[in-house]
Each structure stands twice: as C-alpha cells, then as structure tokens.
C-alpha cells in the first residue's frame, strides 16, 4: 500500500517532516522543528508546514477498511445486483445469439525471442468438466498466414483457464492469434517476440496499482492505443483483495466477491471480475505483458509468512497464500515456474540493448516489516531472500560482461532512501531493509554494472530519483543508477491537487536526490531506449471517474548512457511506425471459411511445436 494511504499516515508524514528537515539542518544551521525559525529558508518552511498540513488530511481520506464476511445487508444486495448486471452484459452472446465462451478476453505475456505465452479463459455451461480449445498464430491481422496452431484441454481444476507456450517463432516479430472453442472464435490478439542481436531502439511502458473500485481503467485504454510498444510491464497490485463496497457504490464499478478475498475461489472470482473490464481486455489484446505481483494480489503489506491484512480469525496464511498464488498463475499470461513457492522473479534480454530483471520483493523471501529500529537494522534481514539475492547478483555479472547497454530492474517498493539510517520513514519499502539495500548496491558495484535503471510501482505516485549509498551526505559522488516510479492506474494518491502540489514541493525542497514527484495524477511511464540515452515520459489521464478524460505528458526526463544522472528532455518522443493493432471482432473473416474448408478448425489431433502450462 502507498505509505500515505496507510492508517496513521498523517502521523508518519509529520515525523518525516521532522526527520528530513533535521537532516537538512545538518547542512543548514536552523531549528527546523519550529516554523518561526524557518523564515530565512522558505523551502524548509514549506516542508515544515506543507507536509504536516497535508499529512493530517490523508489518512482519513484514503484509509482502507477491510469488510468481513457477513450476511448481506440491503445496501450490499444492491451493489451485488449491480455487479451481476454488469457481468451479465459482458460479451455473453454474439450476433447470432449463441453463448460466447471468451468473456474474459485474450492475452499474451513473457515473450522470448522464439516463443510467447498465449492466454484465455472459457466460460462454459454449468456442469462442464473439461473442454478443448484450439489456437492459431498468424503473421497478419486478418489471420491469413497461419504459422502455428494447436489444441489443448482445460478443466475446472484450473478454472477453465487456457495457457499455451507457443514455440518456433521468429525474434522481433509481431504476431496475431485467436482461440476457438465451443464453436466460437475469440477476438484477435496481437503480440510480439523479443528481438535478438543488434537492437537500435525499444519502447517499453509500465504501470501498477489498478484498483477496479476506484475508477475507470482509462490508463489501460491509452496504453492499448499505442501501437509502438514492444511490451507492457505491470509491476504489481494488478488486483486488490479489499471488499471496497463504499467505493463500488461511489464509482458504479463492479467488485466480486463482495467480501475480502481469502480462498482460492475468492481470488479466482476477483481475477474474473477484473478481466471482465473492457479497457483491461483491450490492452491485453494489443500488447504482450510482463507481470510481477506486489502485496494486494494476496493481502496488504504481505511478506513470506503473513500480511498486515491477514488477521486472527481469517484462517491459515499458508492456505490463503496458496490460493492467491494459484489463481494468479491461472489467470495471468505468465510462464509458470516449476516451484512457484520460491517466487516468480525472472529475467529477459532485448538483444544488445536491454537486460531486464523482474524482482519479487513480497513473497519469495521477504522478512516481516520491522517494528523497532533495532530489528530493522539487523544485517540478516532481507526483502528478496537469499536465493533471489544470489540470482540477481549473477544476473548483474552476466549483464556487465555482455555487450548490453542498459540494465533495468522492475520491482515493487521504492529503493531510494527517504530518511537517514537512524531515522527511517517507511518500513515496508527498502528503507525498512537497509542491509538488503546495501547488498543490492554492492552487487551493482561489484559487477561493474553501467546504466542501471530501477522501475518501481506500489506508491500511487510519480517519482524520479538518483540512487546513492547516502543521498544526505555532503559528498555523495556519482549515482549508482536512477529510480523511475510509475503512477497508479486508479489507486489513490492525493486527490486534491493543491494539497498534492504542497506535498510534492515540500519533498523536493528537502530530498537532494529527488528530481521530481507528483501525487495527483494516474498514468504510466513510457521508456524510449537507444544506446545513447534512455528517455522516460510520465503520461497521465486527468480523470478516472468516467470515460471522459484528457491524456497528457506530465514530465519527460532523460539519462545519457554512462552518466546515471537525470536531465530534462527537450520534447516527447515521436510515434514510431509499427505493425497494425489487432482489428475488432468480425464474423466475416475469410480465415474462418478457410479453416472450415481445409479442416484446420478441429486441428485433427495435430499439435504445433508448443507446450501447455
């Protein structure tokens, strides 16, 4: 959860004011705790008054409350009925009135140079135990040039989700795909394999924190319309476990089940609810995803042995975690690990331009958030776990020894230091695990890693910072890298722009390594990457309460290769020529007639070179 949305956020922010201003007073001889003493330093007066003022308002406005399983009240019945109506109208039939099995769309993910995961889910008549599904991959959007096809089976044991790892593809190539089941065809999807060898340019977008009850997924709609993306990263909090009935009533958005998710069936239903959203379906239909979980895929502030939002009386944490992980792997376009209990961290290479590691800072090996300063400073504490730390160290060394220019690390909670080691602020972020952060920085330094860029979600706001061992030191030296934090899709920041601007200005005044921060807008980050520079653009939408919104670029920064320093970019990058987006569904595609004529529709037992997860 974002630190300013937690219970007690107001108190924490007031404490942060005292801490960061006290740190500044080491360089500026004033008593920053008294506003009257800051008249000669207006930026510190803003920090001392602005953050404290805003902090006092935040916790009441954004405090999540978990609703327990109880008999339905009339109010809950109304929202349940509204959700049911929304689901019933969600692509249940086609023009001929027949039942449509692909109500949750199609998706692709985890592309490699020669393969990609394709995903869908079948909605079938009650009582169905198993079903077959055919899939087809083509090089053109009209599905004329089919290059791979196959058949697989699914059943109730995996909630009728369908996942296939299609092999034998060409690197750096856009493909189109469809599924067929129960005499119906899915919408056409579009995906792309990773490039290999010499790569001149990449476009990567990333976002996080998509709470369906908080508003419309307009950010997904914007991403879906960008044809020039190579891949979309989702850095976690793809779903939320809360009941959130109040917000359902306010926004008119569905949430199922009505209670907080705790069982396998609960998590399956919550994933189904999210996958019923048309904007989410469209962004998955148009782009391959690389996903990683954060805490809300299970419960708020999760760690390997529990969570803040898993309380006494809610059953076994082990069973809850197992159900949440199983539902996630069933419902997401991710290549399933052989031992999911060890985490879903993994790496990808984009030719000679980018190495990407996707970290699991929640479930693979995180120790519980500390309750005391002494506990927090213990050298043995980890946010990744020893196995993932060693794996990441090896990835850094391999990347440094290769010819790859940029190294990206996608993960959840902020790495950058926001307080001194004796006065930490947020124990859920890397600030709560200083020994682990020190080991991370040492791994970067020992590998001789150049051009390290950390991509972060979780905090429902936009940040750009330079990474130092101690950013508050008089001589920090050259940064180890930079951290670029994406805003949320819908999850709340500070919804009053004046207060958001005051909070941002206060932090910019006292954090020397902070280039920019915004607490108000939702959006995503676009990365345009060449061998010479990486440009980051924060694209935002001005409204999520309806589908009436205006997009725009909030900030654009660049990092020149070898510098590790953020600078303003002159202009936004131009749209690149790209393969066409996948067309809307059409019952009249000639490929259907050809499949039926040539007998491809049932595959006749022929399987392409692929494996089903």
PDB file of C-alpha atoms in Angstrom, residues 317-601:
ATOM      1  CA  UNK A 317      -1.984 -17.815   5.922  1.00  0.00           C
ATOM      2  CA  UNK A 318      -0.426 -20.750   4.084  1.00  0.00           C
ATOM      3  CA  UNK A 319      -3.780 -21.730   2.577  1.00  0.00           C
ATOM      4  CA  UNK A 320      -4.649 -18.136   1.705  1.00  0.00           C
ATOM      5  CA  UNK A 321      -1.275 -17.593   0.054  1.00  0.00           C
ATOM      6  CA  UNK A 322      -1.543 -20.869  -1.862  1.00  0.00           C
ATOM      7  CA  UNK A 323      -4.975 -19.964  -3.194  1.00  0.00           C
ATOM      8  CA  UNK A 324      -3.925 -16.459  -4.214  1.00  0.00           C
ATOM      9  CA  UNK A 325      -0.791 -17.680  -5.996  1.00  0.00           C
ATOM     10  CA  UNK A 326      -2.660 -20.471  -7.773  1.00  0.00           C
ATOM     11  CA  UNK A 327      -5.365 -18.097  -9.013  1.00  0.00           C
ATOM     12  CA  UNK A 328      -2.723 -15.596 -10.159  1.00  0.00           C
ATOM     13  CA  UNK A 329      -0.845 -18.201 -12.175  1.00  0.00           C
ATOM     14  CA  UNK A 330      -4.094 -19.479 -13.691  1.00  0.00           C
ATOM     15  CA  UNK A 331      -5.438 -16.057 -14.673  1.00  0.00           C
ATOM     16  CA  UNK A 332      -2.295 -14.193 -15.756  1.00  0.00           C
ATOM     17  CA  UNK A 333      -0.285 -14.533 -19.010  1.00  0.00           C
ATOM     18  CA  UNK A 334       2.868 -15.564 -17.190  1.00  0.00           C
ATOM     19  CA  UNK A 335       5.187 -18.514 -17.764  1.00  0.00           C
ATOM     20  CA  UNK A 336       4.571 -20.692 -14.730  1.00  0.00           C
ATOM     21  CA  UNK A 337       7.602 -21.583 -12.582  1.00  0.00           C
ATOM     22  CA  UNK A 338       8.235 -25.174 -11.586  1.00  0.00           C
ATOM     23  CA  UNK A 339       8.318 -24.095  -7.921  1.00  0.00           C
ATOM     24  CA  UNK A 340       6.005 -21.080  -7.560  1.00  0.00           C
ATOM     25  CA  UNK A 341       6.515 -21.013  -3.793  1.00  0.00           C
ATOM     26  CA  UNK A 342      10.043 -19.736  -4.486  1.00  0.00           C
ATOM     27  CA  UNK A 343       8.737 -16.712  -6.352  1.00  0.00           C
ATOM     28  CA  UNK A 344       8.203 -15.563  -9.914  1.00  0.00           C
ATOM     29  CA  UNK A 345      11.349 -13.472 -10.358  1.00  0.00           C
ATOM     30  CA  UNK A 346      12.842 -13.881 -13.830  1.00  0.00           C
ATOM     31  CA  UNK A 347      14.900 -12.089 -16.488  1.00  0.00           C
ATOM     32  CA  UNK A 348      14.588 -11.058 -20.139  1.00  0.00           C
ATOM     33  CA  UNK A 349      17.107  -9.872 -22.747  1.00  0.00           C
ATOM     34  CA  UNK A 350      16.252  -7.461 -25.562  1.00  0.00           C
ATOM     35  CA  UNK A 351      19.198  -8.053 -27.891  1.00  0.00           C
ATOM     36  CA  UNK A 352      22.247  -5.921 -27.120  1.00  0.00           C
ATOM     37  CA  UNK A 353      20.169  -3.002 -25.826  1.00  0.00           C
ATOM     38  CA  UNK A 354      18.435  -4.022 -22.565  1.00  0.00           C
ATOM     39  CA  UNK A 355      18.610  -6.644 -19.848  1.00  0.00           C
ATOM     40  CA  UNK A 356      15.508  -6.694 -17.642  1.00  0.00           C
ATOM     41  CA  UNK A 357      15.164  -8.419 -14.270  1.00  0.00           C
ATOM     42  CA  UNK A 358      11.716  -8.650 -12.672  1.00  0.00           C
ATOM     43  CA  UNK A 359      12.013  -8.988  -8.884  1.00  0.00           C
ATOM     44  CA  UNK A 360       9.644 -10.414  -6.287  1.00  0.00           C
ATOM     45  CA  UNK A 361      10.020  -8.213  -3.186  1.00  0.00           C
ATOM     46  CA  UNK A 362       6.978  -9.734  -1.450  1.00  0.00           C
ATOM     47  CA  UNK A 363       6.648 -13.487  -1.311  1.00  0.00           C
ATOM     48  CA  UNK A 364       9.952 -15.062  -2.343  1.00  0.00           C
ATOM     49  CA  UNK A 365      11.926 -14.275   0.808  1.00  0.00           C
ATOM     50  CA  UNK A 366      10.880 -11.032   2.492  1.00  0.00           C
ATOM     51  CA  UNK A 367      11.182 -10.886   6.255  1.00  0.00           C
ATOM     52  CA  UNK A 368       8.342  -9.252   8.154  1.00  0.00           C
ATOM     53  CA  UNK A 369       8.310  -5.470   8.320  1.00  0.00           C
ATOM     54  CA  UNK A 370      10.285  -4.366  11.370  1.00  0.00           C
ATOM     55  CA  UNK A 371       8.607  -2.969  14.448  1.00  0.00           C
ATOM     56  CA  UNK A 372      11.701  -1.409  16.018  1.00  0.00           C
ATOM     57  CA  UNK A 373      14.809   0.378  14.797  1.00  0.00           C
ATOM     58  CA  UNK A 374      16.989  -2.358  16.259  1.00  0.00           C
ATOM     59  CA  UNK A 375      15.102  -5.056  14.353  1.00  0.00           C
ATOM     60  CA  UNK A 376      15.128  -3.004  11.170  1.00  0.00           C
ATOM     61  CA  UNK A 377      18.930  -2.637  11.270  1.00  0.00           C
ATOM     62  CA  UNK A 378      19.691  -6.356  11.621  1.00  0.00           C
ATOM     63  CA  UNK A 379      22.196  -7.437   8.970  1.00  0.00           C
ATOM     64  CA  UNK A 380      20.409 -10.706   8.221  1.00  0.00           C
ATOM     65  CA  UNK A 381      17.124  -9.094   7.172  1.00  0.00           C
ATOM     66  CA  UNK A 382      16.165  -9.465   3.513  1.00  0.00           C
ATOM     67  CA  UNK A 383      13.476  -8.171   1.188  1.00  0.00           C
ATOM     68  CA  UNK A 384      14.343 -10.622  -1.616  1.00  0.00           C
ATOM     69  CA  UNK A 385      15.524 -13.728   0.218  1.00  0.00           C
ATOM     70  CA  UNK A 386      18.995 -15.242  -0.094  1.00  0.00           C
ATOM     71  CA  UNK A 387      18.244 -17.290  -3.221  1.00  0.00           C
ATOM     72  CA  UNK A 388      16.858 -14.325  -5.146  1.00  0.00           C
ATOM     73  CA  UNK A 389      19.724 -12.106  -3.974  1.00  0.00           C
ATOM     74  CA  UNK A 390      22.259 -14.588  -5.320  1.00  0.00           C
ATOM     75  CA  UNK A 391      20.310 -14.999  -8.573  1.00  0.00           C
ATOM     76  CA  UNK A 392      20.194 -11.214  -9.061  1.00  0.00           C
ATOM     77  CA  UNK A 393      23.909 -10.920  -8.365  1.00  0.00           C
ATOM     78  CA  UNK A 394      24.591 -13.478 -11.101  1.00  0.00           C
ATOM     79  CA  UNK A 395      22.270 -11.603 -13.486  1.00  0.00           C
ATOM     80  CA  UNK A 396      24.167  -8.364 -12.857  1.00  0.00           C
ATOM     81  CA  UNK A 397      27.529 -10.022 -13.508  1.00  0.00           C
ATOM     82  CA  UNK A 398      26.283 -11.669 -16.714  1.00  0.00           C
ATOM     83  CA  UNK A 399      24.848  -8.383 -17.948  1.00  0.00           C
ATOM     84  CA  UNK A 400      28.020  -6.433 -17.156  1.00  0.00           C
ATOM     85  CA  UNK A 401      30.144  -8.971 -19.023  1.00  0.00           C
ATOM     86  CA  UNK A 402      27.912  -8.826 -22.101  1.00  0.00           C
ATOM     87  CA  UNK A 403      27.582  -6.083 -24.696  1.00  0.00           C
ATOM     88  CA  UNK A 404      24.156  -4.997 -23.393  1.00  0.00           C
ATOM     89  CA  UNK A 405      23.911  -1.228 -22.881  1.00  0.00           C
ATOM     90  CA  UNK A 406      21.113  -0.812 -20.299  1.00  0.00           C
ATOM     91  CA  UNK A 407      20.146  -2.833 -17.248  1.00  0.00           C
ATOM     92  CA  UNK A 408      16.567  -2.411 -16.000  1.00  0.00           C
ATOM     93  CA  UNK A 409      15.223  -3.788 -12.727  1.00  0.00           C
ATOM     94  CA  UNK A 410      11.437  -3.980 -12.449  1.00  0.00           C
ATOM     95  CA  UNK A 411      10.205  -4.302  -8.861  1.00  0.00           C
ATOM     96  CA  UNK A 412       7.596  -3.069  -6.398  1.00  0.00           C
ATOM     97  CA  UNK A 413       8.605  -0.809  -3.489  1.00  0.00           C
ATOM     98  CA  UNK A 414      10.861   2.239  -3.572  1.00  0.00           C
ATOM     99  CA  UNK A 415      14.603   1.570  -3.388  1.00  0.00           C
ATOM    100  CA  UNK A 416      15.702   5.179  -2.886  1.00  0.00           C
ATOM    101  CA  UNK A 417      16.464   6.300   0.647  1.00  0.00           C
ATOM    102  CA  UNK A 418      13.924   8.757   2.083  1.00  0.00           C
ATOM    103  CA  UNK A 419      15.409   9.057   5.576  1.00  0.00           C
ATOM    104  CA  UNK A 420      18.731   8.556   7.360  1.00  0.00           C
ATOM    105  CA  UNK A 421      19.555   5.107   8.673  1.00  0.00           C
ATOM    106  CA  UNK A 422      18.862   6.173  12.243  1.00  0.00           C
ATOM    107  CA  UNK A 423      15.593   7.859  11.256  1.00  0.00           C
ATOM    108  CA  UNK A 424      13.837   5.651   8.643  1.00  0.00           C
ATOM    109  CA  UNK A 425      10.391   6.571   7.380  1.00  0.00           C
ATOM    110  CA  UNK A 426       8.675   3.634   5.703  1.00  0.00           C
ATOM    111  CA  UNK A 427       9.448   0.150   6.976  1.00  0.00           C
ATOM    112  CA  UNK A 428       7.615  -1.526   4.062  1.00  0.00           C
ATOM    113  CA  UNK A 429       9.968  -0.061   1.428  1.00  0.00           C
ATOM    114  CA  UNK A 430      13.680  -0.774   1.021  1.00  0.00           C
ATOM    115  CA  UNK A 431      14.147   1.874   3.729  1.00  0.00           C
ATOM    116  CA  UNK A 432      12.929  -0.827   6.116  1.00  0.00           C
ATOM    117  CA  UNK A 433      15.651  -3.230   4.930  1.00  0.00           C
ATOM    118  CA  UNK A 434      18.907  -1.190   4.869  1.00  0.00           C
ATOM    119  CA  UNK A 435      21.211  -4.217   4.979  1.00  0.00           C
ATOM    120  CA  UNK A 436      19.423  -5.720   1.967  1.00  0.00           C
ATOM    121  CA  UNK A 437      19.697  -2.408   0.100  1.00  0.00           C
ATOM    122  CA  UNK A 438      23.408  -2.248   0.920  1.00  0.00           C
ATOM    123  CA  UNK A 439      23.864  -5.746  -0.526  1.00  0.00           C
ATOM    124  CA  UNK A 440      21.894  -4.716  -3.623  1.00  0.00           C
ATOM    125  CA  UNK A 441      24.113  -1.688  -4.174  1.00  0.00           C
ATOM    126  CA  UNK A 442      27.248  -3.768  -3.566  1.00  0.00           C
ATOM    127  CA  UNK A 443      26.089  -6.272  -6.196  1.00  0.00           C
ATOM    128  CA  UNK A 444      25.728  -3.442  -8.714  1.00  0.00           C
ATOM    129  CA  UNK A 445      29.137  -2.049  -7.779  1.00  0.00           C
ATOM    130  CA  UNK A 446      30.963  -5.396  -7.766  1.00  0.00           C
ATOM    131  CA  UNK A 447      29.558  -6.332 -11.173  1.00  0.00           C
ATOM    132  CA  UNK A 448      30.692  -3.002 -12.615  1.00  0.00           C
ATOM    133  CA  UNK A 449      27.150  -2.543 -13.877  1.00  0.00           C
ATOM    134  CA  UNK A 450      26.600   0.518 -16.026  1.00  0.00           C
ATOM    135  CA  UNK A 451      23.338   2.251 -16.868  1.00  0.00           C
ATOM    136  CA  UNK A 452      21.261   0.731 -14.050  1.00  0.00           C
ATOM    137  CA  UNK A 453      17.635   1.905 -14.008  1.00  0.00           C
ATOM    138  CA  UNK A 454      15.148   0.776 -11.349  1.00  0.00           C
ATOM    139  CA  UNK A 455      11.471   0.682 -12.373  1.00  0.00           C
ATOM    140  CA  UNK A 456       9.109   0.884  -9.391  1.00  0.00           C
ATOM    141  CA  UNK A 457       5.367   0.840  -8.657  1.00  0.00           C
ATOM    142  CA  UNK A 458       3.406   0.448  -5.388  1.00  0.00           C
ATOM    143  CA  UNK A 459       3.277   4.039  -4.130  1.00  0.00           C
ATOM    144  CA  UNK A 460       0.438   5.501  -6.291  1.00  0.00           C
ATOM    145  CA  UNK A 461       2.553   8.464  -7.388  1.00  0.00           C
ATOM    146  CA  UNK A 462       5.268   9.552  -9.822  1.00  0.00           C
ATOM    147  CA  UNK A 463       8.900   9.909  -8.741  1.00  0.00           C
ATOM    148  CA  UNK A 464      12.320  10.306 -10.373  1.00  0.00           C
ATOM    149  CA  UNK A 465      15.396   9.968  -8.175  1.00  0.00           C
ATOM    150  CA  UNK A 466      19.117   9.294  -8.362  1.00  0.00           C
ATOM    151  CA  UNK A 467      20.358   6.349  -6.285  1.00  0.00           C
ATOM    152  CA  UNK A 468      23.170   6.915  -3.767  1.00  0.00           C
ATOM    153  CA  UNK A 469      24.525   4.969  -0.810  1.00  0.00           C
ATOM    154  CA  UNK A 470      23.696   8.007   1.328  1.00  0.00           C
ATOM    155  CA  UNK A 471      21.964  10.828  -0.543  1.00  0.00           C
ATOM    156  CA  UNK A 472      22.176  13.076   2.537  1.00  0.00           C
ATOM    157  CA  UNK A 473      25.984  13.005   2.700  1.00  0.00           C
ATOM    158  CA  UNK A 474      27.928  16.152   1.829  1.00  0.00           C
ATOM    159  CA  UNK A 475      29.779  14.333  -0.973  1.00  0.00           C
ATOM    160  CA  UNK A 476      27.559  11.664  -2.490  1.00  0.00           C
ATOM    161  CA  UNK A 477      29.702  11.021  -5.553  1.00  0.00           C
ATOM    162  CA  UNK A 478      28.379   9.607  -8.808  1.00  0.00           C
ATOM    163  CA  UNK A 479      24.972   7.914  -8.545  1.00  0.00           C
ATOM    164  CA  UNK A 480      24.805   4.143  -8.839  1.00  0.00           C
ATOM    165  CA  UNK A 481      21.719   4.469 -11.019  1.00  0.00           C
ATOM    166  CA  UNK A 482      18.320   6.105 -11.219  1.00  0.00           C
ATOM    167  CA  UNK A 483      14.855   5.103 -10.000  1.00  0.00           C
ATOM    168  CA  UNK A 484      11.733   5.897 -12.041  1.00  0.00           C
ATOM    169  CA  UNK A 485       8.412   5.346 -10.263  1.00  0.00           C
ATOM    170  CA  UNK A 486       5.158   4.936 -12.167  1.00  0.00           C
ATOM    171  CA  UNK A 487       1.842   6.413 -11.040  1.00  0.00           C
ATOM    172  CA  UNK A 488      -1.119   4.129 -10.449  1.00  0.00           C
ATOM    173  CA  UNK A 489      -3.792   3.082 -12.918  1.00  0.00           C
ATOM    174  CA  UNK A 490      -6.542   4.015 -10.445  1.00  0.00           C
ATOM    175  CA  UNK A 491      -5.361   3.598  -6.854  1.00  0.00           C
ATOM    176  CA  UNK A 492      -5.469   6.823  -4.841  1.00  0.00           C
ATOM    177  CA  UNK A 493      -2.732   9.347  -4.412  1.00  0.00           C
ATOM    178  CA  UNK A 494      -3.760  12.765  -3.104  1.00  0.00           C
ATOM    179  CA  UNK A 495      -6.968  13.684  -4.923  1.00  0.00           C
ATOM    180  CA  UNK A 496      -6.839  17.397  -4.093  1.00  0.00           C
ATOM    181  CA  UNK A 497      -4.332  18.944  -6.497  1.00  0.00           C
ATOM    182  CA  UNK A 498      -3.435  21.879  -4.248  1.00  0.00           C
ATOM    183  CA  UNK A 499      -2.583  19.557  -1.385  1.00  0.00           C
ATOM    184  CA  UNK A 500      -0.744  17.225  -3.737  1.00  0.00           C
ATOM    185  CA  UNK A 501       1.383  20.104  -5.039  1.00  0.00           C
ATOM    186  CA  UNK A 502       2.191  21.257  -1.493  1.00  0.00           C
ATOM    187  CA  UNK A 503       3.330  17.767  -0.535  1.00  0.00           C
ATOM    188  CA  UNK A 504       5.439  17.443  -3.700  1.00  0.00           C
ATOM    189  CA  UNK A 505       7.060  20.839  -3.210  1.00  0.00           C
ATOM    190  CA  UNK A 506       7.867  20.005   0.391  1.00  0.00           C
ATOM    191  CA  UNK A 507       9.687  16.821  -0.566  1.00  0.00           C
ATOM    192  CA  UNK A 508      11.552  18.403  -3.477  1.00  0.00           C
ATOM    193  CA  UNK A 509      12.839  21.038  -1.041  1.00  0.00           C
ATOM    194  CA  UNK A 510      14.457  18.586   1.356  1.00  0.00           C
ATOM    195  CA  UNK A 511      15.398  15.462  -0.643  1.00  0.00           C
ATOM    196  CA  UNK A 512      18.607  16.286  -2.559  1.00  0.00           C
ATOM    197  CA  UNK A 513      18.407  13.203  -4.792  1.00  0.00           C
ATOM    198  CA  UNK A 514      14.778  13.811  -5.843  1.00  0.00           C
ATOM    199  CA  UNK A 515      14.314  15.214  -9.342  1.00  0.00           C
ATOM    200  CA  UNK A 516      10.522  15.221  -9.446  1.00  0.00           C
ATOM    201  CA  UNK A 517       7.453  13.861  -7.653  1.00  0.00           C
ATOM    202  CA  UNK A 518       3.700  14.075  -8.263  1.00  0.00           C
ATOM    203  CA  UNK A 519       0.955  12.714  -6.002  1.00  0.00           C
ATOM    204  CA  UNK A 520      -2.100  13.719  -8.024  1.00  0.00           C
ATOM    205  CA  UNK A 521      -2.281  12.062 -11.450  1.00  0.00           C
ATOM    206  CA  UNK A 522      -2.801   8.460 -12.552  1.00  0.00           C
ATOM    207  CA  UNK A 523      -0.915   7.172 -15.558  1.00  0.00           C
ATOM    208  CA  UNK A 524       2.057   5.191 -16.808  1.00  0.00           C
ATOM    209  CA  UNK A 525       5.719   5.649 -17.705  1.00  0.00           C
ATOM    210  CA  UNK A 526       6.922   5.321 -21.288  1.00  0.00           C
ATOM    211  CA  UNK A 527      10.566   4.411 -21.853  1.00  0.00           C
ATOM    212  CA  UNK A 528      12.172   5.180 -25.201  1.00  0.00           C
ATOM    213  CA  UNK A 529      15.565   3.490 -25.200  1.00  0.00           C
ATOM    214  CA  UNK A 530      18.529   3.781 -27.557  1.00  0.00           C
ATOM    215  CA  UNK A 531      22.211   3.002 -26.995  1.00  0.00           C
ATOM    216  CA  UNK A 532      22.884   6.706 -26.435  1.00  0.00           C
ATOM    217  CA  UNK A 533      20.138   7.563 -23.937  1.00  0.00           C
ATOM    218  CA  UNK A 534      17.036   6.448 -22.091  1.00  0.00           C
ATOM    219  CA  UNK A 535      14.098   8.857 -22.113  1.00  0.00           C
ATOM    220  CA  UNK A 536      11.297   8.476 -19.558  1.00  0.00           C
ATOM    221  CA  UNK A 537       7.923  10.169 -20.029  1.00  0.00           C
ATOM    222  CA  UNK A 538       5.174  10.260 -17.400  1.00  0.00           C
ATOM    223  CA  UNK A 539       1.885  10.057 -19.330  1.00  0.00           C
ATOM    224  CA  UNK A 540      -1.232  10.789 -17.302  1.00  0.00           C
ATOM    225  CA  UNK A 541      -5.018  10.976 -17.528  1.00  0.00           C
ATOM    226  CA  UNK A 542      -6.901  13.805 -15.813  1.00  0.00           C
ATOM    227  CA  UNK A 543      -9.979  11.790 -14.814  1.00  0.00           C
ATOM    228  CA  UNK A 544     -10.879   8.226 -13.825  1.00  0.00           C
ATOM    229  CA  UNK A 545     -14.433   8.865 -12.585  1.00  0.00           C
ATOM    230  CA  UNK A 546     -15.794   8.383 -16.119  1.00  0.00           C
ATOM    231  CA  UNK A 547     -14.545   7.630 -19.618  1.00  0.00           C
ATOM    232  CA  UNK A 548     -14.387  11.367 -20.339  1.00  0.00           C
ATOM    233  CA  UNK A 549     -10.750  12.299 -19.839  1.00  0.00           C
ATOM    234  CA  UNK A 550      -7.801  14.055 -21.448  1.00  0.00           C
ATOM    235  CA  UNK A 551      -4.342  12.444 -21.666  1.00  0.00           C
ATOM    236  CA  UNK A 552      -1.085  14.352 -21.478  1.00  0.00           C
ATOM    237  CA  UNK A 553       2.625  14.167 -20.711  1.00  0.00           C
ATOM    238  CA  UNK A 554       3.351  15.376 -17.186  1.00  0.00           C
ATOM    239  CA  UNK A 555       7.162  15.180 -17.238  1.00  0.00           C
ATOM    240  CA  UNK A 556       9.926  13.991 -19.538  1.00  0.00           C
ATOM    241  CA  UNK A 557      13.469  13.209 -18.394  1.00  0.00           C
ATOM    242  CA  UNK A 558      16.465  11.546 -19.983  1.00  0.00           C
ATOM    243  CA  UNK A 559      19.571   9.707 -18.840  1.00  0.00           C
ATOM    244  CA  UNK A 560      22.592   9.710 -21.124  1.00  0.00           C
ATOM    245  CA  UNK A 561      24.467   6.428 -21.294  1.00  0.00           C
ATOM    246  CA  UNK A 562      27.219   6.262 -18.688  1.00  0.00           C
ATOM    247  CA  UNK A 563      26.052   9.239 -16.596  1.00  0.00           C
ATOM    248  CA  UNK A 564      23.417   7.871 -14.149  1.00  0.00           C
ATOM    249  CA  UNK A 565      22.037  11.398 -13.976  1.00  0.00           C
ATOM    250  CA  UNK A 566      18.549  12.705 -14.778  1.00  0.00           C
ATOM    251  CA  UNK A 567      18.139  15.712 -17.038  1.00  0.00           C
ATOM    252  CA  UNK A 568      15.085  17.386 -18.631  1.00  0.00           C
ATOM    253  CA  UNK A 569      14.248  16.104 -22.117  1.00  0.00           C
ATOM    254  CA  UNK A 570      13.584  18.674 -24.825  1.00  0.00           C
ATOM    255  CA  UNK A 571      10.442  17.086 -26.268  1.00  0.00           C
ATOM    256  CA  UNK A 572       8.317  13.965 -26.198  1.00  0.00           C
ATOM    257  CA  UNK A 573       9.339  11.133 -28.484  1.00  0.00           C
ATOM    258  CA  UNK A 574       7.535  10.686 -31.770  1.00  0.00           C
ATOM    259  CA  UNK A 575       5.260   7.744 -32.535  1.00  0.00           C
ATOM    260  CA  UNK A 576       7.180   5.006 -34.328  1.00  0.00           C
ATOM    261  CA  UNK A 577       5.990   3.054 -37.380  1.00  0.00           C
ATOM    262  CA  UNK A 578       4.537  -0.193 -36.071  1.00  0.00           C
ATOM    263  CA  UNK A 579       2.607  -3.274 -37.065  1.00  0.00           C
ATOM    264  CA  UNK A 580      -1.162  -2.645 -37.131  1.00  0.00           C
ATOM    265  CA  UNK A 581      -3.178  -3.063 -33.976  1.00  0.00           C
ATOM    266  CA  UNK A 582      -5.374  -6.153 -33.889  1.00  0.00           C
ATOM    267  CA  UNK A 583      -8.746  -5.476 -35.547  1.00  0.00           C
ATOM    268  CA  UNK A 584     -12.061  -5.706 -33.775  1.00  0.00           C
ATOM    269  CA  UNK A 585     -14.007  -8.960 -33.934  1.00  0.00           C
ATOM    270  CA  UNK A 586     -15.596  -9.837 -37.258  1.00  0.00           C
ATOM    271  CA  UNK A 587     -17.785 -12.820 -38.018  1.00  0.00           C
ATOM    272  CA  UNK A 588     -16.890 -12.465 -41.684  1.00  0.00           C
ATOM    273  CA  UNK A 589     -13.134 -13.049 -41.649  1.00  0.00           C
ATOM    274  CA  UNK A 590     -12.181 -15.186 -44.609  1.00  0.00           C
ATOM    275  CA  UNK A 591      -9.878 -17.240 -42.411  1.00  0.00           C
ATOM    276  CA  UNK A 592     -12.878 -18.836 -40.699  1.00  0.00           C
ATOM    277  CA  UNK A 593     -14.172 -20.095 -44.001  1.00  0.00           C
ATOM    278  CA  UNK A 594     -10.724 -21.396 -44.961  1.00  0.00           C
ATOM    279  CA  UNK A 595     -10.246 -23.200 -41.648  1.00  0.00           C
ATOM    280  CA  UNK A 596     -13.588 -24.932 -42.016  1.00  0.00           C
ATOM    281  CA  UNK A 597     -12.955 -25.761 -45.651  1.00  0.00           C
ATOM    282  CA  UNK A 598      -9.443 -27.138 -45.055  1.00  0.00           C
ATOM    283  CA  UNK A 599     -10.214 -28.891 -41.795  1.00  0.00           C
ATOM    284  CA  UNK A 600      -7.965 -26.774 -39.574  1.00  0.00           C
ATOM    285  CA  UNK A 601     -10.804 -25.875 -37.203  1.00  0.00           C
TER     286      UNK A 601
END
